[in-house]
GROMACS .gro file of C-alpha atoms in nm:
model
  364
    1UNK     CA    1   0.000   0.000   0.000
    2UNK     CA    2   0.141   0.338  -0.104
    3UNK     CA    3   0.188   0.591   0.175
    4UNK     CA    4   0.073   0.954   0.172
    5UNK     CA    5   0.205   1.220   0.408
    6UNK     CA    6   0.013   1.547   0.437
    7UNK     CA    7   0.205   1.833   0.599
    8UNK     CA    8   0.009   2.104   0.781
    9UNK     CA    9   0.178   2.211   1.108
   10UNK     CA   10  -0.115   2.419   1.237
   11UNK     CA   11  -0.381   2.153   1.179
   12UNK     CA   12  -0.636   2.113   1.457
   13UNK     CA   13  -0.955   1.913   1.495
   14UNK     CA   14  -1.154   2.160   1.283
   15UNK     CA   15  -0.924   2.100   0.983
   16UNK     CA   16  -1.021   1.734   0.957
   17UNK     CA   17  -1.346   1.823   0.780
   18UNK     CA   18  -1.172   2.076   0.555
   19UNK     CA   19  -0.946   1.993   0.261
   20UNK     CA   20  -0.645   1.941   0.489
   21UNK     CA   21  -0.810   1.635   0.643
   22UNK     CA   22  -1.048   1.537   0.366
   23UNK     CA   23  -0.792   1.502   0.085
   24UNK     CA   24  -0.574   1.239   0.259
   25UNK     CA   25  -0.879   1.069   0.411
   26UNK     CA   26  -1.058   1.030   0.076
   27UNK     CA   27  -0.736   0.907  -0.084
   28UNK     CA   28  -0.722   0.644   0.192
   29UNK     CA   29  -1.087   0.539   0.188
   30UNK     CA   30  -1.152   0.537  -0.187
   31UNK     CA   31  -0.809   0.489  -0.344
   32UNK     CA   32  -0.638   0.252  -0.099
   33UNK     CA   33  -0.354   0.471   0.029
   34UNK     CA   34  -0.209   0.462   0.379
   35UNK     CA   35  -0.261   0.827   0.477
   36UNK     CA   36  -0.101   1.033   0.753
   37UNK     CA   37  -0.148   1.397   0.856
   38UNK     CA   38   0.151   1.560   1.026
   39UNK     CA   39   0.099   1.860   1.255
   40UNK     CA   40   0.216   2.023   1.577
   41UNK     CA   41  -0.093   1.944   1.781
   42UNK     CA   42  -0.134   1.621   1.973
   43UNK     CA   43  -0.507   1.675   2.003
   44UNK     CA   44  -0.766   1.612   2.107
   45UNK     CA   45  -0.906   1.526   1.762
   46UNK     CA   46  -1.261   1.401   1.829
   47UNK     CA   47  -1.350   1.429   1.457
   48UNK     CA   48  -1.082   1.175   1.365
   49UNK     CA   49  -1.292   0.865   1.427
   50UNK     CA   50  -1.622   1.034   1.339
   51UNK     CA   51  -1.534   1.206   1.009
   52UNK     CA   52  -1.199   1.064   0.895
   53UNK     CA   53  -1.164   0.708   1.027
   54UNK     CA   54  -0.843   0.545   0.912
   55UNK     CA   55  -0.651   0.871   0.876
   56UNK     CA   56  -0.339   0.862   1.092
   57UNK     CA   57  -0.185   1.153   1.282
   58UNK     CA   58   0.186   1.213   1.333
   59UNK     CA   59   0.314   1.491   1.555
   60UNK     CA   60   0.575   1.741   1.434
   61UNK     CA   61   0.798   1.824   1.733
   62UNK     CA   62   0.812   2.199   1.796
   63UNK     CA   63   1.190   2.224   1.821
   64UNK     CA   64   1.242   2.584   1.709
   65UNK     CA   65   0.886   2.716   1.687
   66UNK     CA   66   0.954   2.805   1.323
   67UNK     CA   67   0.724   2.585   1.116
   68UNK     CA   68   0.958   2.556   0.816
   69UNK     CA   69   1.259   2.451   1.024
   70UNK     CA   70   1.059   2.214   1.241
   71UNK     CA   71   0.911   2.049   0.932
   72UNK     CA   72   1.255   2.013   0.773
   73UNK     CA   73   1.381   1.835   1.087
   74UNK     CA   74   1.067   1.620   1.083
   75UNK     CA   75   1.121   1.525   0.718
   76UNK     CA   76   1.484   1.431   0.786
   77UNK     CA   77   1.349   1.158   1.010
   78UNK     CA   78   1.032   1.052   0.827
   79UNK     CA   79   1.042   1.149   0.458
   80UNK     CA   80   1.183   0.823   0.327
   81UNK     CA   81   0.888   0.627   0.468
   82UNK     CA   82   0.638   0.796   0.237
   83UNK     CA   83   0.570   0.779  -0.135
   84UNK     CA   84   0.356   1.091  -0.178
   85UNK     CA   85   0.377   1.428  -0.004
   86UNK     CA   86   0.076   1.662  -0.005
   87UNK     CA   87   0.125   2.031   0.071
   88UNK     CA   88  -0.113   2.325   0.082
   89UNK     CA   89  -0.104   2.687  -0.030
   90UNK     CA   90   0.117   2.902  -0.248
   91UNK     CA   91   0.386   2.988   0.008
   92UNK     CA   92   0.757   2.963   0.079
   93UNK     CA   93   0.681   2.713   0.358
   94UNK     CA   94   0.517   2.477   0.110
   95UNK     CA   95   0.781   2.539  -0.156
   96UNK     CA   96   1.072   2.472   0.078
   97UNK     CA   97   0.929   2.166   0.255
   98UNK     CA   98   0.807   1.993  -0.061
   99UNK     CA   99   1.138   2.062  -0.236
  100UNK     CA  100   1.325   1.920   0.064
  101UNK     CA  101   1.113   1.604   0.044
  102UNK     CA  102   1.212   1.563  -0.322
  103UNK     CA  103   1.580   1.621  -0.247
  104UNK     CA  104   1.580   1.365   0.034
  105UNK     CA  105   1.432   1.113  -0.208
  106UNK     CA  106   1.624   1.227  -0.519
  107UNK     CA  107   1.753   0.875  -0.593
  108UNK     CA  108   1.405   0.722  -0.569
  109UNK     CA  109   1.205   0.779  -0.885
  110UNK     CA  110   0.864   0.682  -0.754
  111UNK     CA  111   0.815   0.971  -0.513
  112UNK     CA  112   0.542   1.226  -0.584
  113UNK     CA  113   0.472   1.578  -0.456
  114UNK     CA  114   0.123   1.723  -0.487
  115UNK     CA  115   0.050   2.084  -0.385
  116UNK     CA  116  -0.309   2.205  -0.350
  117UNK     CA  117  -0.237   2.571  -0.403
  118UNK     CA  118  -0.565   2.735  -0.291
  119UNK     CA  119  -0.423   3.037  -0.472
  120UNK     CA  120  -0.555   3.391  -0.490
  121UNK     CA  121  -0.488   3.666  -0.744
  122UNK     CA  122  -0.131   3.711  -0.624
  123UNK     CA  123  -0.035   3.389  -0.799
  124UNK     CA  124  -0.036   3.585  -1.124
  125UNK     CA  125   0.277   3.756  -0.989
  126UNK     CA  126   0.453   3.420  -0.982
  127UNK     CA  127   0.681   3.526  -1.265
  128UNK     CA  128   0.810   3.810  -1.048
  129UNK     CA  129   0.872   3.574  -0.754
  130UNK     CA  130   1.141   3.367  -0.924
  131UNK     CA  131   1.263   3.180  -0.617
  132UNK     CA  132   0.912   3.069  -0.516
  133UNK     CA  133   0.830   2.973  -0.874
  134UNK     CA  134   1.147   2.762  -0.883
  135UNK     CA  135   1.050   2.587  -0.561
  136UNK     CA  136   0.700   2.515  -0.688
  137UNK     CA  137   0.862   2.370  -0.999
  138UNK     CA  138   0.977   2.069  -0.796
  139UNK     CA  139   0.614   1.961  -0.750
  140UNK     CA  140   0.486   1.685  -0.975
  141UNK     CA  141   0.123   1.796  -0.946
  142UNK     CA  142  -0.027   2.138  -0.874
  143UNK     CA  143  -0.394   2.221  -0.842
  144UNK     CA  144  -0.610   2.533  -0.830
  145UNK     CA  145  -0.953   2.542  -0.666
  146UNK     CA  146  -1.132   2.790  -0.893
  147UNK     CA  147  -1.154   2.830  -1.270
  148UNK     CA  148  -1.093   3.205  -1.252
  149UNK     CA  149  -0.726   3.130  -1.183
  150UNK     CA  150  -0.703   2.782  -1.336
  151UNK     CA  151  -0.808   2.882  -1.688
  152UNK     CA  152  -0.542   3.154  -1.739
  153UNK     CA  153  -0.265   2.933  -1.596
  154UNK     CA  154  -0.338   2.586  -1.734
  155UNK     CA  155  -0.152   2.647  -2.060
  156UNK     CA  156   0.156   2.756  -1.868
  157UNK     CA  157   0.172   2.457  -1.632
  158UNK     CA  158   0.117   2.113  -1.784
  159UNK     CA  159   0.096   1.957  -1.436
  160UNK     CA  160  -0.188   2.188  -1.322
  161UNK     CA  161  -0.528   2.042  -1.227
  162UNK     CA  162  -0.860   2.199  -1.136
  163UNK     CA  163  -0.945   2.068  -0.788
  164UNK     CA  164  -1.219   2.262  -0.609
  165UNK     CA  165  -1.310   2.197  -0.249
  166UNK     CA  166  -1.569   1.929  -0.195
  167UNK     CA  167  -1.799   1.762   0.054
  168UNK     CA  168  -1.825   1.418   0.210
  169UNK     CA  169  -2.027   1.221   0.300
  170UNK     CA  170  -2.335   1.273   0.086
  171UNK     CA  171  -2.595   1.443   0.303
  172UNK     CA  172  -2.942   1.302   0.359
  173UNK     CA  173  -3.225   1.479   0.182
  174UNK     CA  174  -3.428   1.663   0.441
  175UNK     CA  175  -3.803   1.695   0.392
  176UNK     CA  176  -3.854   2.027   0.566
  177UNK     CA  177  -4.012   2.293   0.342
  178UNK     CA  178  -3.801   2.600   0.271
  179UNK     CA  179  -3.890   2.933   0.424
  180UNK     CA  180  -3.844   3.292   0.307
  181UNK     CA  181  -3.502   3.331   0.467
  182UNK     CA  182  -3.186   3.500   0.345
  183UNK     CA  183  -2.901   3.316   0.518
  184UNK     CA  184  -2.533   3.384   0.571
  185UNK     CA  185  -2.286   3.176   0.772
  186UNK     CA  186  -1.938   3.273   0.892
  187UNK     CA  187  -1.750   3.502   1.127
  188UNK     CA  188  -2.015   3.770   1.148
  189UNK     CA  189  -1.873   4.121   1.135
  190UNK     CA  190  -1.516   4.031   1.040
  191UNK     CA  191  -1.405   4.315   0.811
  192UNK     CA  192  -1.352   4.094   0.506
  193UNK     CA  193  -1.704   3.947   0.535
  194UNK     CA  194  -1.883   4.280   0.468
  195UNK     CA  195  -2.190   4.175   0.664
  196UNK     CA  196  -2.283   4.544   0.689
  197UNK     CA  197  -2.345   4.533   0.313
  198UNK     CA  198  -2.590   4.246   0.358
  199UNK     CA  199  -2.777   4.414   0.642
  200UNK     CA  200  -2.800   4.744   0.455
  201UNK     CA  201  -2.924   4.568   0.142
  202UNK     CA  202  -3.185   4.382   0.345
  203UNK     CA  203  -3.301   4.712   0.497
  204UNK     CA  204  -3.362   4.842   0.143
  205UNK     CA  205  -3.576   4.545   0.040
  206UNK     CA  206  -3.748   4.476   0.372
  207UNK     CA  207  -4.067   4.675   0.299
  208UNK     CA  208  -4.089   4.528  -0.051
  209UNK     CA  209  -4.049   4.174   0.086
  210UNK     CA  210  -4.250   4.176   0.410
  211UNK     CA  211  -4.253   3.796   0.443
  212UNK     CA  212  -3.875   3.757   0.422
  213UNK     CA  213  -3.628   3.747   0.713
  214UNK     CA  214  -3.250   3.753   0.744
  215UNK     CA  215  -3.051   3.500   0.948
  216UNK     CA  216  -2.682   3.542   1.033
  217UNK     CA  217  -2.513   3.231   1.174
  218UNK     CA  218  -2.174   3.245   1.342
  219UNK     CA  219  -1.978   3.418   1.616
  220UNK     CA  220  -2.014   3.797   1.614
  221UNK     CA  221  -1.696   4.003   1.585
  222UNK     CA  222  -1.679   4.229   1.890
  223UNK     CA  223  -1.620   4.544   1.689
  224UNK     CA  224  -1.931   4.473   1.482
  225UNK     CA  225  -2.158   4.521   1.782
  226UNK     CA  226  -2.146   4.899   1.744
  227UNK     CA  227  -2.266   4.870   1.383
  228UNK     CA  228  -2.551   4.642   1.491
  229UNK     CA  229  -2.661   4.889   1.758
  230UNK     CA  230  -2.646   5.180   1.513
  231UNK     CA  231  -2.830   4.979   1.247
  232UNK     CA  232  -3.121   4.890   1.475
  233UNK     CA  233  -3.147   5.248   1.601
  234UNK     CA  234  -3.213   5.344   1.238
  235UNK     CA  235  -3.429   5.040   1.162
  236UNK     CA  236  -3.603   4.938   1.485
  237UNK     CA  237  -3.874   4.765   1.283
  238UNK     CA  238  -3.622   4.506   1.162
  239UNK     CA  239  -3.523   4.372   1.505
  240UNK     CA  240  -3.782   4.097   1.476
  241UNK     CA  241  -3.678   4.011   1.120
  242UNK     CA  242  -3.300   3.982   1.159
  243UNK     CA  243  -3.182   3.687   1.363
  244UNK     CA  244  -2.827   3.647   1.498
  245UNK     CA  245  -2.807   3.281   1.600
  246UNK     CA  246  -2.448   3.276   1.719
  247UNK     CA  247  -2.231   2.980   1.616
  248UNK     CA  248  -2.400   2.647   1.547
  249UNK     CA  249  -2.153   2.367   1.619
  250UNK     CA  250  -2.384   2.071   1.565
  251UNK     CA  251  -2.356   1.990   1.193
  252UNK     CA  252  -2.703   1.837   1.168
  253UNK     CA  253  -2.854   2.150   1.322
  254UNK     CA  254  -2.649   2.369   1.088
  255UNK     CA  255  -2.756   2.172   0.781
  256UNK     CA  256  -3.119   2.207   0.888
  257UNK     CA  257  -3.064   2.582   0.894
  258UNK     CA  258  -2.938   2.572   0.536
  259UNK     CA  259  -3.220   2.340   0.439
  260UNK     CA  260  -3.495   2.574   0.558
  261UNK     CA  261  -3.344   2.880   0.386
  262UNK     CA  262  -3.421   2.969   0.026
  263UNK     CA  263  -3.128   3.202  -0.049
  264UNK     CA  264  -2.770   3.192   0.079
  265UNK     CA  265  -2.573   3.517   0.061
  266UNK     CA  266  -2.197   3.570   0.087
  267UNK     CA  267  -2.080   3.931   0.075
  268UNK     CA  268  -1.705   3.883   0.129
  269UNK     CA  269  -1.444   4.120  -0.008
  270UNK     CA  270  -1.223   3.818  -0.077
  271UNK     CA  271  -1.259   3.448  -0.013
  272UNK     CA  272  -1.119   3.113  -0.112
  273UNK     CA  273  -1.345   2.825  -0.207
  274UNK     CA  274  -1.547   2.860   0.113
  275UNK     CA  275  -1.709   2.547   0.255
  276UNK     CA  276  -2.026   2.745   0.326
  277UNK     CA  277  -2.092   2.750  -0.050
  278UNK     CA  278  -2.088   2.370  -0.052
  279UNK     CA  279  -2.312   2.340   0.251
  280UNK     CA  280  -2.562   2.586   0.102
  281UNK     CA  281  -2.561   2.436  -0.246
  282UNK     CA  282  -2.608   2.079  -0.126
  283UNK     CA  283  -2.906   2.198   0.079
  284UNK     CA  284  -3.064   2.352  -0.230
  285UNK     CA  285  -3.010   2.719  -0.147
  286UNK     CA  286  -2.991   2.962  -0.436
  287UNK     CA  287  -2.648   3.130  -0.411
  288UNK     CA  288  -2.591   3.506  -0.412
  289UNK     CA  289  -2.220   3.591  -0.398
  290UNK     CA  290  -1.998   3.893  -0.427
  291UNK     CA  291  -1.766   3.881  -0.726
  292UNK     CA  292  -1.494   3.677  -0.557
  293UNK     CA  293  -1.279   3.411  -0.723
  294UNK     CA  294  -1.505   3.106  -0.679
  295UNK     CA  295  -1.830   3.292  -0.757
  296UNK     CA  296  -1.861   3.157  -1.113
  297UNK     CA  297  -1.788   2.802  -1.001
  298UNK     CA  298  -2.040   2.794  -0.717
  299UNK     CA  299  -2.320   2.954  -0.923
  300UNK     CA  300  -2.233   2.772  -1.247
  301UNK     CA  301  -2.159   3.108  -1.408
  302UNK     CA  302  -2.472   3.266  -1.263
  303UNK     CA  303  -2.712   2.991  -1.367
  304UNK     CA  304  -2.789   2.886  -1.009
  305UNK     CA  305  -2.769   3.229  -0.847
  306UNK     CA  306  -2.648   3.585  -0.880
  307UNK     CA  307  -2.308   3.756  -0.863
  308UNK     CA  308  -2.275   4.122  -0.761
  309UNK     CA  309  -1.977   4.362  -0.733
  310UNK     CA  310  -1.798   4.360  -0.398
  311UNK     CA  311  -1.946   4.609  -0.145
  312UNK     CA  312  -2.220   4.722  -0.386
  313UNK     CA  313  -2.527   4.751  -0.164
  314UNK     CA  314  -2.761   4.856  -0.444
  315UNK     CA  315  -2.655   4.570  -0.672
  316UNK     CA  316  -2.708   4.323  -0.389
  317UNK     CA  317  -3.047   4.478  -0.315
  318UNK     CA  318  -3.155   4.420  -0.677
  319UNK     CA  319  -3.029   4.061  -0.673
  320UNK     CA  320  -3.217   3.980  -0.352
  321UNK     CA  321  -3.534   4.150  -0.470
  322UNK     CA  322  -3.539   3.984  -0.812
  323UNK     CA  323  -3.475   3.638  -0.675
  324UNK     CA  324  -3.716   3.663  -0.383
  325UNK     CA  325  -3.997   3.766  -0.617
  326UNK     CA  326  -3.932   3.472  -0.850
  327UNK     CA  327  -4.080   3.189  -0.646
  328UNK     CA  328  -4.092   2.947  -0.939
  329UNK     CA  329  -3.721   2.991  -1.008
  330UNK     CA  330  -3.631   2.939  -0.642
  331UNK     CA  331  -3.836   2.620  -0.626
  332UNK     CA  332  -3.691   2.469  -0.944
  333UNK     CA  333  -3.341   2.593  -0.868
  334UNK     CA  334  -3.336   2.426  -0.527
  335UNK     CA  335  -3.340   2.081  -0.687
  336UNK     CA  336  -3.113   2.181  -0.975
  337UNK     CA  337  -2.835   2.334  -0.767
  338UNK     CA  338  -2.834   2.046  -0.519
  339UNK     CA  339  -2.794   1.797  -0.806
  340UNK     CA  340  -2.520   2.011  -0.961
  341UNK     CA  341  -2.325   2.014  -0.634
  342UNK     CA  342  -2.372   1.642  -0.576
  343UNK     CA  343  -2.227   1.574  -0.920
  344UNK     CA  344  -1.944   1.829  -0.930
  345UNK     CA  345  -1.825   1.878  -0.571
  346UNK     CA  346  -1.828   1.531  -0.418
  347UNK     CA  347  -1.478   1.466  -0.281
  348UNK     CA  348  -1.436   1.110  -0.416
  349UNK     CA  349  -1.523   1.230  -0.767
  350UNK     CA  350  -1.299   1.537  -0.745
  351UNK     CA  351  -0.994   1.344  -0.625
  352UNK     CA  352  -1.019   1.075  -0.891
  353UNK     CA  353  -0.829   1.316  -1.118
  354UNK     CA  354  -0.554   1.357  -0.858
  355UNK     CA  355  -0.530   0.983  -0.805
  356UNK     CA  356  -0.501   0.918  -1.179
  357UNK     CA  357  -0.223   1.176  -1.204
  358UNK     CA  358  -0.037   1.028  -0.907
  359UNK     CA  359  -0.055   0.683  -1.062
  360UNK     CA  360   0.105   0.808  -1.383
  361UNK     CA  361   0.410   0.906  -1.177
  362UNK     CA  362   0.415   0.602  -0.949
  363UNK     CA  363   0.388   0.344  -1.224
  364UNK     CA  364   0.561   0.500  -1.522
   0.00000   0.00000   0.00000
């Protein structure tokens, strides 16, 4: 059985259900690899047996407190035991540690490095960052999680794959009817989330959509409390129509929240391939997103939702109003978007491409 090592020093329990844990776990469960995640933390990891059974953990000793150096020392001891190394992000840490893995195994042909870049717009400056580009060149496989970056770069890198984030396992189909709810989930009030834009847009459509409410799920950023107070002093009539639930840690309860909502809204200034898109789409929510990198992917180029310019309250208002008044579209779209997500963002399907690419290196 081939052995995979995933390096992510700062991994904690929460990362097991994100790509850091899901990629090695799915490779283990569906493609018969022995998979290990290496990190600083020794736990606890309660999600390990629940969500990623069979995934092994290996602790990186914190010798210097500098992640790159500690990982290099860790690889000196362990690198030769593994056939495939998986790294994350477009960074010098990933470039140095994956290159070091290749150098330690330079006389062994069947060793593979895969980097899931999760890149943002700054990757287009790769040509200017010659050292980092050189380090990334040691990788056998690179992947990008959105087509906005993948399409311009695929001709330049023959080893580049499109690998979006995914979900697992397939969720049960709930039978609860959807309600007239605009939903957002995340760190409410964090500056990059622009939740003020959502609340202001809702205030503009509230009288035109008297049966609709707004629900914000997640911890509230302390500095956002002053905005909330000011907002409700201007719109006291909306106190009963805007619900701050706080964080919902129980995943079944959270999925029920998605399931009962008709429209999911993300107003971020910037964002990677956020897992909230997947949760909302699987639950049949129509997606409204600011014009961030994954917006076209998660709405199928606007077919299953709407995209509006970042921080444009009026454009968001129009998107919410038009969708909320089109009940037939929302009903039909709920089934269509859920099917689209089940087909295109299921982790075992997504990673089949990665597995096929790895096998071309292992068995050539």
